[in-house]
GROMACS .gro file of C-alpha atoms in nm:
model
  463
    1MET     CA    1   4.024  -2.061   1.413
    2ARG     CA    2   3.835  -1.782   1.236
    3ARG     CA    3   3.678  -1.531   1.473
    4ALA     CA    4   3.300  -1.499   1.440
    5ALA     CA    5   3.190  -1.182   1.267
    6ALA     CA    6   3.055  -0.911   1.495
    7PRO     CA    7   2.680  -0.856   1.463
    8GLN     CA    8   2.582  -0.566   1.239
    9PHE     CA    9   2.353  -0.314   1.410
   10ILE     CA   10   2.159  -0.026   1.264
   11ALA     CA   11   2.063   0.298   1.436
   12TRP     CA   12   1.699   0.338   1.532
   13THR     CA   13   1.688   0.662   1.335
   14ALA     CA   14   1.802   0.470   1.024
   15LEU     CA   15   1.516   0.224   1.075
   16ALA     CA   16   1.276   0.518   1.108
   17PHE     CA   17   1.390   0.659   0.774
   18MET     CA   18   1.375   0.316   0.608
   19THR     CA   19   1.018   0.276   0.730
   20THR     CA   20   0.926   0.624   0.612
   21SER     CA   21   1.065   0.559   0.264
   22SER     CA   22   0.863   0.238   0.227
   23VAL     CA   23   0.533   0.385   0.352
   24ALA     CA   24   0.521   0.755   0.261
   25SER     CA   25   0.388   0.863  -0.077
   26LEU     CA   26   0.217   1.158  -0.240
   27ARG     CA   27  -0.031   0.937  -0.427
   28PRO     CA   28  -0.305   0.938  -0.156
   29ALA     CA   29  -0.289   1.319  -0.113
   30PRO     CA   30  -0.568   1.407  -0.361
   31THR     CA   31  -0.802   1.151  -0.204
   32MET     CA   32  -0.773   1.313   0.139
   33ALA     CA   33  -0.756   1.671   0.007
   34VAL     CA   34  -1.130   1.633  -0.056
   35TYR     CA   35  -1.179   1.668   0.321
   36GLY     CA   36  -0.977   1.989   0.355
   37LEU     CA   37  -0.864   2.056   0.712
   38ALA     CA   38  -1.042   1.743   0.836
   39CYS     CA   39  -0.779   1.529   0.660
   40VAL     CA   40  -0.555   1.586   0.966
   41PHE     CA   41  -0.806   1.401   1.186
   42LEU     CA   42  -0.862   1.132   0.924
   43TYR     CA   43  -0.489   1.060   0.899
   44LEU     CA   44  -0.431   1.059   1.275
   45VAL     CA   45  -0.707   0.809   1.358
   46PRO     CA   46  -0.580   0.524   1.133
   47ALA     CA   47  -0.224   0.598   1.249
   48LEU     CA   48  -0.321   0.537   1.611
   49VAL     CA   49  -0.558   0.240   1.564
   50PHE     CA   50  -0.382   0.067   1.274
   51LEU     CA   51  -0.026   0.189   1.212
   52VAL     CA   52   0.087   0.163   1.577
   53PRO     CA   53  -0.065  -0.184   1.645
   54THR     CA   54   0.061  -0.317   1.311
   55SER     CA   55   0.414  -0.191   1.375
   56LEU     CA   56   0.450  -0.323   1.730
   57VAL     CA   57   0.272  -0.656   1.679
   58SER     CA   58   0.461  -0.742   1.358
   59ALA     CA   59   0.789  -0.650   1.531
   60GLU     CA   60   0.730  -0.916   1.798
   61LEU     CA   61   0.643  -1.173   1.532
   62ALA     CA   62   0.946  -1.088   1.317
   63SER     CA   63   1.183  -1.105   1.615
   64GLY     CA   64   1.052  -1.447   1.722
   65TRP     CA   65   0.985  -1.636   1.400
   66THR     CA   66   1.144  -1.616   1.056
   67GLY     CA   67   0.952  -1.682   0.736
   68GLY     CA   68   0.731  -1.375   0.729
   69VAL     CA   69   0.354  -1.364   0.746
   70TYR     CA   70   0.313  -1.718   0.608
   71ASN     CA   71   0.506  -1.875   0.896
   72TRP     CA   72   0.347  -1.647   1.158
   73VAL     CA   73  -0.009  -1.731   1.054
   74SER     CA   74   0.067  -2.100   0.987
   75ARG     CA   75   0.208  -2.149   1.337
   76GLY     CA   76  -0.049  -1.928   1.506
   77ILE     CA   77  -0.361  -2.050   1.323
   78SER     CA   78  -0.308  -2.315   1.051
   79PRO     CA   79  -0.115  -2.376   0.725
   80LYS     CA   80  -0.437  -2.312   0.529
   81ALA     CA   81  -0.471  -1.969   0.694
   82GLY     CA   82  -0.100  -1.908   0.630
   83PHE     CA   83  -0.148  -1.969   0.258
   84LEU     CA   84  -0.449  -1.734   0.256
   85ALA     CA   85  -0.240  -1.464   0.427
   86VAL     CA   86   0.050  -1.485   0.181
   87TRP     CA   87  -0.196  -1.507  -0.110
   88CYS     CA   88  -0.372  -1.186   0.004
   89GLN     CA   89  -0.033  -1.016   0.031
   90PHE     CA   90   0.017  -1.105  -0.336
   91ALA     CA   91  -0.343  -1.066  -0.460
   92MET     CA   92  -0.373  -0.706  -0.342
   93THR     CA   93  -0.119  -0.615  -0.611
   94ILE     CA   94  -0.363  -0.732  -0.881
   95PHE     CA   95  -0.583  -0.433  -0.789
   96TYR     CA   96  -0.291  -0.216  -0.680
   97TYR     CA   97  -0.122  -0.195  -1.019
   98PRO     CA   98  -0.426  -0.055  -1.207
   99SER     CA   99  -0.485   0.211  -0.938
  100LEU     CA  100  -0.115   0.303  -0.917
  101LEU     CA  101  -0.070   0.314  -1.294
  102SER     CA  102  -0.386   0.521  -1.342
  103PHE     CA  103  -0.219   0.775  -1.112
  104VAL     CA  104   0.094   0.747  -1.331
  105ALA     CA  105  -0.117   0.796  -1.646
  106SER     CA  106  -0.290   1.107  -1.509
  107THR     CA  107   0.041   1.254  -1.391
  108LEU     CA  108   0.212   1.175  -1.720
  109ALA     CA  109  -0.069   1.351  -1.906
  110TYR     CA  110   0.059   1.683  -1.772
  111VAL     CA  111   0.378   1.628  -1.972
  112VAL     CA  112   0.186   1.580  -2.298
  113ALA     CA  113  -0.171   1.708  -2.274
  114PRO     CA  114  -0.342   1.767  -1.934
  115GLU     CA  115  -0.690   1.699  -2.075
  116LEU     CA  116  -0.589   1.333  -2.118
  117ALA     CA  117  -0.585   1.293  -1.738
  118SER     CA  118  -0.961   1.228  -1.738
  119ASN     CA  119  -0.962   1.017  -2.056
  120GLY     CA  120  -1.040   0.654  -1.976
  121VAL     CA  121  -0.907   0.507  -2.301
  122TYR     CA  122  -0.572   0.687  -2.260
  123THR     CA  123  -0.552   0.567  -1.897
  124ALA     CA  124  -0.620   0.206  -1.997
  125ILE     CA  125  -0.352   0.217  -2.269
  126VAL     CA  126  -0.091   0.354  -2.028
  127ILE     CA  127  -0.175   0.096  -1.759
  128ILE     CA  128  -0.142  -0.195  -2.001
  129ALA     CA  129   0.174  -0.065  -2.171
  130VAL     CA  130   0.359   0.029  -1.852
  131TYR     CA  131   0.269  -0.292  -1.669
  132TRP     CA  132   0.396  -0.516  -1.948
  133LEU     CA  133   0.708  -0.304  -1.979
  134GLY     CA  134   0.761  -0.357  -1.604
  135VAL     CA  135   0.724  -0.734  -1.649
  136LEU     CA  136   0.981  -0.726  -1.929
  137VAL     CA  137   1.228  -0.532  -1.715
  138SER     CA  138   1.168  -0.744  -1.402
  139SER     CA  139   1.203  -1.070  -1.593
  140ARG     CA  140   1.563  -0.977  -1.673
  141GLY     CA  141   1.650  -0.968  -1.303
  142THR     CA  142   1.807  -0.623  -1.338
  143LYS     CA  143   1.999  -0.514  -1.028
  144ALA     CA  144   1.936  -0.149  -1.114
  145LEU     CA  145   1.578  -0.189  -0.988
  146ALA     CA  146   1.692  -0.150  -0.628
  147GLY     CA  147   1.857   0.184  -0.701
  148LEU     CA  148   1.557   0.311  -0.893
  149ALA     CA  149   1.319   0.223  -0.611
  150SER     CA  150   1.538   0.365  -0.332
  151SER     CA  151   1.586   0.696  -0.510
  152GLY     CA  152   1.211   0.734  -0.555
  153LEU     CA  153   1.154   0.871  -0.202
  154PHE     CA  154   1.387   1.165  -0.259
  155ILE     CA  155   1.319   1.240  -0.627
  156GLY     CA  156   0.947   1.177  -0.650
  157THR     CA  157   0.820   1.227  -0.295
  158LEU     CA  158   1.032   1.456  -0.075
  159ILE     CA  159   1.125   1.718  -0.337
  160PRO     CA  160   0.775   1.747  -0.492
  161GLY     CA  161   0.616   1.735  -0.145
  162VAL     CA  162   0.832   2.017  -0.009
  163VAL     CA  163   0.780   2.223  -0.326
  164LEU     CA  164   0.404   2.171  -0.305
  165VAL     CA  165   0.383   2.281   0.060
  166LEU     CA  166   0.611   2.585   0.008
  167LEU     CA  167   0.410   2.695  -0.294
  168GLY     CA  168   0.090   2.648  -0.096
  169GLY     CA  169   0.220   2.868   0.187
  170ALA     CA  170   0.334   3.137  -0.058
  171TYR     CA  171  -0.001   3.113  -0.237
  172LEU     CA  172  -0.190   3.194   0.084
  173MET     CA  173   0.058   3.465   0.187
  174ARG     CA  174  -0.014   3.648  -0.137
  175GLY     CA  175  -0.370   3.699  -0.019
  176ASN     CA  176  -0.537   3.416  -0.210
  177ALA     CA  177  -0.831   3.256  -0.034
  178SER     CA  178  -0.811   2.883   0.042
  179ALA     CA  179  -1.044   2.671  -0.172
  180ALA     CA  180  -1.126   2.469   0.143
  181PRO     CA  181  -1.227   2.634   0.473
  182MET     CA  182  -0.944   2.632   0.728
  183ASP     CA  183  -1.135   2.727   1.044
  184ASN     CA  184  -1.204   2.531   1.364
  185ALA     CA  185  -1.552   2.436   1.243
  186HIS     CA  186  -1.393   2.214   0.979
  187LEU     CA  187  -1.147   2.021   1.198
  188LEU     CA  188  -1.379   1.718   1.185
  189PRO     CA  189  -1.535   1.574   0.869
  190GLU     CA  190  -1.896   1.663   0.807
  191TRP     CA  191  -2.106   1.370   0.923
  192ALA     CA  192  -2.356   1.230   0.674
  193GLY     CA  193  -2.353   0.866   0.778
  194LEU     CA  194  -2.089   0.605   0.698
  195ALA     CA  195  -2.068   0.727   0.337
  196SER     CA  196  -1.904   1.048   0.458
  197LEU     CA  197  -1.611   0.855   0.609
  198VAL     CA  198  -1.547   0.597   0.339
  199LEU     CA  199  -1.241   0.775   0.199
  200ILE     CA  200  -1.064   0.704   0.531
  201VAL     CA  201  -1.033   0.342   0.411
  202ASN     CA  202  -0.767   0.459   0.167
  203ASN     CA  203  -0.545   0.555   0.462
  204PHE     CA  204  -0.523   0.195   0.578
  205LEU     CA  205  -0.359   0.108   0.247
  206SER     CA  206  -0.133   0.413   0.284
  207TYR     CA  207  -0.004   0.275   0.616
  208SER     CA  208   0.024  -0.087   0.505
  209GLY     CA  209   0.353  -0.271   0.464
  210MET     CA  210   0.481  -0.228   0.819
  211GLU     CA  211   0.509  -0.605   0.863
  212MET     CA  212   0.783  -0.604   0.598
  213ASN     CA  213   0.992  -0.347   0.788
  214ALA     CA  214   0.949  -0.532   1.119
  215VAL     CA  215   1.211  -0.785   1.012
  216HIS     CA  216   1.480  -0.525   1.094
  217VAL     CA  217   1.389  -0.517   1.465
  218SER     CA  218   1.659  -0.777   1.539
  219SER     CA  219   1.924  -0.544   1.396
  220LEU     CA  220   1.874  -0.287   1.672
  221ARG     CA  221   2.106  -0.282   1.974
  222LYS     CA  222   1.820  -0.244   2.224
  223PRO     CA  223   1.500  -0.344   2.041
  224GLY     CA  224   1.270  -0.297   2.341
  225ARG     CA  225   1.364   0.068   2.375
  226GLU     CA  226   1.470   0.165   2.023
  227PHE     CA  227   1.201   0.007   1.808
  228PRO     CA  228   0.911   0.212   1.956
  229ARG     CA  229   1.125   0.524   1.912
  230ALA     CA  230   1.187   0.437   1.548
  231MET     CA  231   0.820   0.371   1.483
  232PHE     CA  232   0.695   0.691   1.645
  233LEU     CA  233   0.956   0.899   1.460
  234ALA     CA  234   0.856   0.727   1.136
  235MET     CA  235   0.489   0.790   1.214
  236GLY     CA  236   0.559   1.162   1.262
  237LEU     CA  237   0.749   1.182   0.934
  238VAL     CA  238   0.486   0.982   0.747
  239LEU     CA  239   0.205   1.199   0.884
  240ALA     CA  240   0.390   1.515   0.776
  241ILE     CA  241   0.440   1.376   0.423
  242PHE     CA  242   0.075   1.272   0.403
  243ILE     CA  243  -0.097   1.568   0.569
  244LEU     CA  244   0.089   1.878   0.450
  245PRO     CA  245   0.066   1.805   0.073
  246ALA     CA  246  -0.304   1.709   0.112
  247LEU     CA  247  -0.369   2.045   0.280
  248ALA     CA  248  -0.174   2.230   0.008
  249ILE     CA  249  -0.387   2.066  -0.262
  250SER     CA  250  -0.707   2.164  -0.078
  251TRP     CA  251  -0.592   2.529  -0.071
  252VAL     CA  252  -0.588   2.564  -0.450
  253VAL     CA  253  -0.821   2.296  -0.596
  254PRO     CA  254  -1.192   2.296  -0.494
  255ALA     CA  255  -1.315   1.957  -0.374
  256GLU     CA  256  -1.589   1.939  -0.637
  257SER     CA  257  -1.337   1.964  -0.924
  258LEU     CA  258  -1.061   1.754  -0.764
  259SER     CA  259  -0.955   1.439  -0.950
  260LEU     CA  260  -0.843   1.144  -0.737
  261THR     CA  261  -0.582   1.052  -0.996
  262ALA     CA  262  -0.472   1.393  -1.127
  263GLY     CA  263  -0.534   1.605  -0.814
  264LEU     CA  264  -0.163   1.635  -0.735
  265MET     CA  265  -0.086   1.779  -1.079
  266GLN     CA  266  -0.397   1.998  -1.067
  267ALA     CA  267  -0.248   2.160  -0.759
  268PHE     CA  268   0.097   2.204  -0.913
  269GLN     CA  269  -0.057   2.350  -1.227
  270GLY     CA  270  -0.260   2.597  -1.018
  271PHE     CA  271   0.039   2.706  -0.810
  272PHE     CA  272   0.275   2.733  -1.106
  273ALA     CA  273   0.019   2.942  -1.296
  274GLU     CA  274  -0.008   3.174  -0.994
  275PHE     CA  275   0.369   3.231  -0.992
  276GLY     CA  276   0.419   3.230  -1.370
  277VAL     CA  277   0.635   2.917  -1.392
  278GLU     CA  278   0.401   2.679  -1.576
  279TRP     CA  279   0.702   2.522  -1.750
  280LEU     CA  280   0.782   2.343  -1.423
  281THR     CA  281   0.461   2.136  -1.438
  282PRO     CA  282   0.597   1.865  -1.672
  283VAL     CA  283   0.926   1.858  -1.478
  284LEU     CA  284   0.746   1.772  -1.152
  285ALA     CA  285   0.526   1.524  -1.339
  286VAL     CA  286   0.829   1.333  -1.467
  287MET     CA  287   0.982   1.322  -1.117
  288ILE     CA  288   0.662   1.186  -0.962
  289VAL     CA  289   0.618   0.929  -1.240
  290CYS     CA  290   0.975   0.802  -1.190
  291ALA     CA  291   0.910   0.749  -0.818
  292SER     CA  292   0.583   0.567  -0.884
  293LEU     CA  293   0.744   0.339  -1.142
  294GLY     CA  294   1.024   0.256  -0.900
  295GLY     CA  295   0.765   0.160  -0.640
  296MET     CA  296   0.575  -0.049  -0.894
  297LEU     CA  297   0.888  -0.246  -0.988
  298THR     CA  298   0.956  -0.315  -0.619
  299TRP     CA  299   0.603  -0.449  -0.563
  300LEU     CA  300   0.623  -0.642  -0.890
  301ALA     CA  301   0.923  -0.837  -0.766
  302GLY     CA  302   0.833  -0.874  -0.395
  303PRO     CA  303   0.492  -1.033  -0.313
  304SER     CA  304   0.492  -1.261  -0.618
  305LYS     CA  305   0.838  -1.388  -0.521
  306GLY     CA  306   0.715  -1.465  -0.170
  307LEU     CA  307   0.417  -1.656  -0.307
  308LEU     CA  308   0.647  -1.850  -0.539
  309LEU     CA  309   0.885  -1.956  -0.260
  310ILE     CA  310   0.604  -2.075  -0.033
  311SER     CA  311   0.435  -2.257  -0.322
  312ARG     CA  312   0.756  -2.437  -0.423
  313GLN     CA  313   0.809  -2.537  -0.062
  314GLU     CA  314   0.454  -2.656   0.008
  315GLY     CA  315   0.314  -2.728  -0.340
  316TYR     CA  316   0.030  -2.476  -0.326
  317LEU     CA  317   0.045  -2.375  -0.694
  318PRO     CA  318   0.052  -2.595  -1.008
  319PRO     CA  319   0.396  -2.656  -1.162
  320PHE     CA  320   0.331  -2.408  -1.444
  321LEU     CA  321   0.310  -2.121  -1.194
  322GLN     CA  322   0.613  -2.246  -1.001
  323ARG     CA  323   0.851  -2.220  -1.295
  324MET     CA  324   1.123  -1.956  -1.305
  325ASN     CA  325   1.309  -1.823  -1.605
  326ALA     CA  326   1.687  -1.826  -1.656
  327HIS     CA  327   1.722  -1.521  -1.430
  328GLY     CA  328   1.538  -1.685  -1.140
  329VAL     CA  329   1.230  -1.465  -1.187
  330GLN     CA  330   0.874  -1.595  -1.143
  331GLN     CA  331   0.784  -1.497  -1.498
  332ASN     CA  332   0.475  -1.719  -1.536
  333ILE     CA  333   0.313  -1.569  -1.227
  334LEU     CA  334   0.385  -1.218  -1.357
  335VAL     CA  335   0.238  -1.300  -1.698
  336CYS     CA  336  -0.083  -1.446  -1.549
  337GLN     CA  337  -0.109  -1.145  -1.323
  338GLY     CA  338  -0.058  -0.925  -1.627
  339VAL     CA  339  -0.353  -1.084  -1.807
  340LEU     CA  340  -0.577  -0.996  -1.511
  341THR     CA  341  -0.428  -0.646  -1.491
  342THR     CA  342  -0.502  -0.596  -1.861
  343VAL     CA  343  -0.864  -0.704  -1.817
  344ILE     CA  344  -0.906  -0.476  -1.515
  345ALA     CA  345  -0.742  -0.185  -1.699
  346LEU     CA  346  -1.008  -0.206  -1.970
  347ALA     CA  347  -1.257  -0.084  -1.708
  348TYR     CA  348  -1.096   0.257  -1.738
  349GLY     CA  349  -1.182   0.262  -2.107
  350LEU     CA  350  -1.541   0.150  -2.049
  351ILE     CA  351  -1.635   0.367  -1.747
  352PRO     CA  352  -1.629   0.744  -1.814
  353ASP     CA  353  -1.534   0.860  -1.462
  354VAL     CA  354  -1.165   0.777  -1.407
  355SER     CA  355  -1.180   0.885  -1.040
  356SER     CA  356  -1.460   0.636  -0.966
  357VAL     CA  357  -1.270   0.345  -1.122
  358TYR     CA  358  -0.953   0.448  -0.937
  359TRP     CA  359  -1.141   0.452  -0.608
  360ILE     CA  360  -1.301   0.110  -0.662
  361PHE     CA  361  -0.965  -0.055  -0.727
  362SER     CA  362  -0.807   0.128  -0.431
  363VAL     CA  363  -1.081  -0.011  -0.204
  364MET     CA  364  -1.036  -0.364  -0.338
  365THR     CA  365  -0.660  -0.338  -0.284
  366THR     CA  366  -0.708  -0.226   0.075
  367GLN     CA  367  -0.971  -0.484   0.164
  368VAL     CA  368  -0.778  -0.781   0.028
  369TYR     CA  369  -0.470  -0.664   0.220
  370LEU     CA  370  -0.677  -0.617   0.538
  371ILE     CA  371  -0.770  -0.987   0.533
  372MET     CA  372  -0.401  -1.062   0.580
  373TYR     CA  373  -0.380  -0.820   0.874
  374LEU     CA  374  -0.685  -0.976   1.042
  375LEU     CA  375  -0.510  -1.314   1.029
  376MET     CA  376  -0.182  -1.165   1.152
  377PHE     CA  377  -0.339  -1.007   1.463
  378VAL     CA  378  -0.514  -1.334   1.555
  379ALA     CA  379  -0.192  -1.532   1.502
  380ALA     CA  380   0.008  -1.294   1.723
  381VAL     CA  381  -0.227  -1.343   2.020
  382ARG     CA  382  -0.235  -1.721   1.977
  383LEU     CA  383   0.144  -1.745   1.948
  384ARG     CA  384   0.188  -1.542   2.268
  385ARG     CA  385  -0.034  -1.798   2.445
  386ARG     CA  386   0.085  -2.115   2.269
  387GLU     CA  387   0.458  -2.044   2.261
  388PRO     CA  388   0.527  -1.808   2.552
  389ASP     CA  389   0.883  -1.939   2.594
  390THR     CA  390   0.991  -1.879   2.234
  391HIS     CA  391   1.265  -1.618   2.241
  392ARG     CA  392   1.155  -1.284   2.101
  393GLY     CA  393   1.403  -1.006   2.046
  394TYR     CA  394   1.115  -0.763   2.103
  395ARG     CA  395   0.796  -0.812   2.304
  396ALA     CA  396   0.511  -0.575   2.222
  397PRO     CA  397   0.366  -0.409   2.535
  398MET     CA  398   0.002  -0.503   2.601
  399LEU     CA  399   0.001  -0.725   2.294
  400VAL     CA  400  -0.356  -0.853   2.338
  401PRO     CA  401  -0.517  -0.504   2.361
  402LEU     CA  402  -0.294  -0.383   2.076
  403ALA     CA  403  -0.392  -0.676   1.855
  404ALA     CA  404  -0.760  -0.630   1.946
  405ILE     CA  405  -0.751  -0.261   1.850
  406GLY     CA  406  -0.573  -0.341   1.522
  407PHE     CA  407  -0.813  -0.626   1.444
  408LEU     CA  408  -1.127  -0.420   1.511
  409ALA     CA  409  -0.992  -0.121   1.317
  410SER     CA  410  -0.904  -0.344   1.019
  411LEU     CA  411  -1.244  -0.514   1.030
  412ALA     CA  412  -1.424  -0.178   1.048
  413ALA     CA  413  -1.224  -0.045   0.751
  414LEU     CA  414  -1.297  -0.359   0.552
  415LEU     CA  415  -1.673  -0.329   0.615
  416ILE     CA  416  -1.688   0.048   0.556
  417GLY     CA  417  -1.523  -0.005   0.219
  418PHE     CA  418  -1.846  -0.159   0.090
  419VAL     CA  419  -2.026   0.176   0.131
  420PRO     CA  420  -2.006   0.412  -0.171
  421PRO     CA  421  -1.833   0.740  -0.073
  422SER     CA  422  -2.067   1.040  -0.050
  423GLN     CA  423  -1.815   1.264  -0.229
  424PHE     CA  424  -1.834   1.056  -0.547
  425GLY     CA  425  -2.190   0.932  -0.540
  426GLY     CA  426  -2.447   0.926  -0.816
  427GLY     CA  427  -2.423   0.555  -0.896
  428SER     CA  428  -2.620   0.265  -0.758
  429PRO     CA  429  -2.501   0.155  -0.410
  430VAL     CA  430  -2.607  -0.201  -0.492
  431VAL     CA  431  -2.396  -0.210  -0.809
  432TYR     CA  432  -2.099  -0.055  -0.624
  433THR     CA  433  -2.120  -0.311  -0.342
  434ALA     CA  434  -2.159  -0.595  -0.591
  435ILE     CA  435  -1.850  -0.488  -0.789
  436VAL     CA  436  -1.632  -0.446  -0.481
  437GLY     CA  437  -1.763  -0.760  -0.314
  438SER     CA  438  -1.725  -0.982  -0.620
  439GLY     CA  439  -1.367  -0.866  -0.677
  440ILE     CA  440  -1.266  -0.943  -0.319
  441LEU     CA  441  -1.457  -1.273  -0.311
  442VAL     CA  442  -1.314  -1.407  -0.636
  443ILE     CA  443  -0.954  -1.282  -0.624
  444GLY     CA  444  -0.903  -1.268  -0.247
  445LEU     CA  445  -1.088  -1.580  -0.128
  446LEU     CA  446  -1.220  -1.810  -0.402
  447VAL     CA  447  -0.898  -1.847  -0.604
  448PRO     CA  448  -0.675  -1.944  -0.306
  449PHE     CA  449  -0.946  -2.180  -0.181
  450LEU     CA  450  -0.952  -2.360  -0.517
  451PHE     CA  451  -0.572  -2.383  -0.530
  452TYR     CA  452  -0.565  -2.527  -0.178
  453ARG     CA  453  -0.864  -2.756  -0.231
  454PHE     CA  454  -0.744  -2.917  -0.556
  455ARG     CA  455  -0.367  -2.920  -0.500
  456LYS     CA  456  -0.192  -3.249  -0.574
  457PRO     CA  457   0.113  -3.416  -0.419
  458SER     CA  458   0.284  -3.388  -0.758
  459TRP     CA  459   0.276  -3.006  -0.730
  460LYS     CA  460   0.518  -3.025  -0.439
  461GLU     CA  461   0.731  -3.292  -0.602
  462ALA     CA  462   0.761  -3.084  -0.920
  463SER     CA  463   0.937  -2.807  -0.732
   0.00000   0.00000   0.00000
């Protein structure tokens, strides 16, 4: 008789690094550099009220029920809510790709011509071209995608991040004055109503994705003790990667001239000019672009695949969207998503201020994703009460208070996102709210409602 294979465990430090690699990024740094020293406070608050509850609550769910967020919310609330949750996990990418690729376009401009970074037509062309190229690559089912994505943390995040912080320190040590005040009076953001705190919403998106890493909790030897250690180590590493580069950018680029898409390269260009090594600017740009493209390909393959599997199982989408190509890739979903991405990208060519368009799509991405988290926190509490005897490899301490804190923080971030940020004002608040609200209503809520409302038994049979 064949002996059963021994279970494969991973070290809690390995889980911490895996979590860091999937969450940490340099892309949000320019957004928070606007706040200067106050960015430390604005990163810590979402970490405590969102990152910690999300990590611990999703770990309990992942260790008790397989199937991801769809199964958690379906069992805890209802199948309809489960479909909405998995749809939001997919739909956020519709807004995510334009914002991510506008960052890629602005960074890539420093390889060719830096002045293109603020050109809307150039940004729209890059978004459309790169997205469709990503669809072409993904549709081939290339195994090399995994290697490209995993190397992104080191090549495009850690190396540029360390270089940026070291250059920033050397810049100050040479007697240069910081562009942003670094005294105790600026530890907290200047209060001017809710509009002064709107950019904090971007941090919720920066910390999102923890529910995907929670699946590894069952691979720890002692989940109850080791998982919290892994999460707090990951949180420390993530905060360092987020905060230090944001501070370095604020030292050299004044807030009033900082671009949300090109701010990272503005900082590198300023530092390299100070030390006479401007030729390194395009080198760093290429490294950062490679990391961002690796991340895009990962997101391109992940959420849409999850939506496809659930839809084939339950018949939520029409047969056309359930079809896969010869490589087992959900090509029709990617093409339909690409049409929407193309339409959205045209906004960059029509609206002069690239930073404003980038921010609007970042907010929409965050808010659609937050709907999923609201459902997840409610489902966790209900499952603890409905199925108390279900074996969980990890039980979150004080789950109800944790879920309540996460729920209220997510709801507050979602509502604050409707307020135009004071740092990039000048437009009509009514128009801003209408644009953000209509995007979330149509893509995040109306479309899944229509799919669910008009689905047919034949949709399930076709799969």
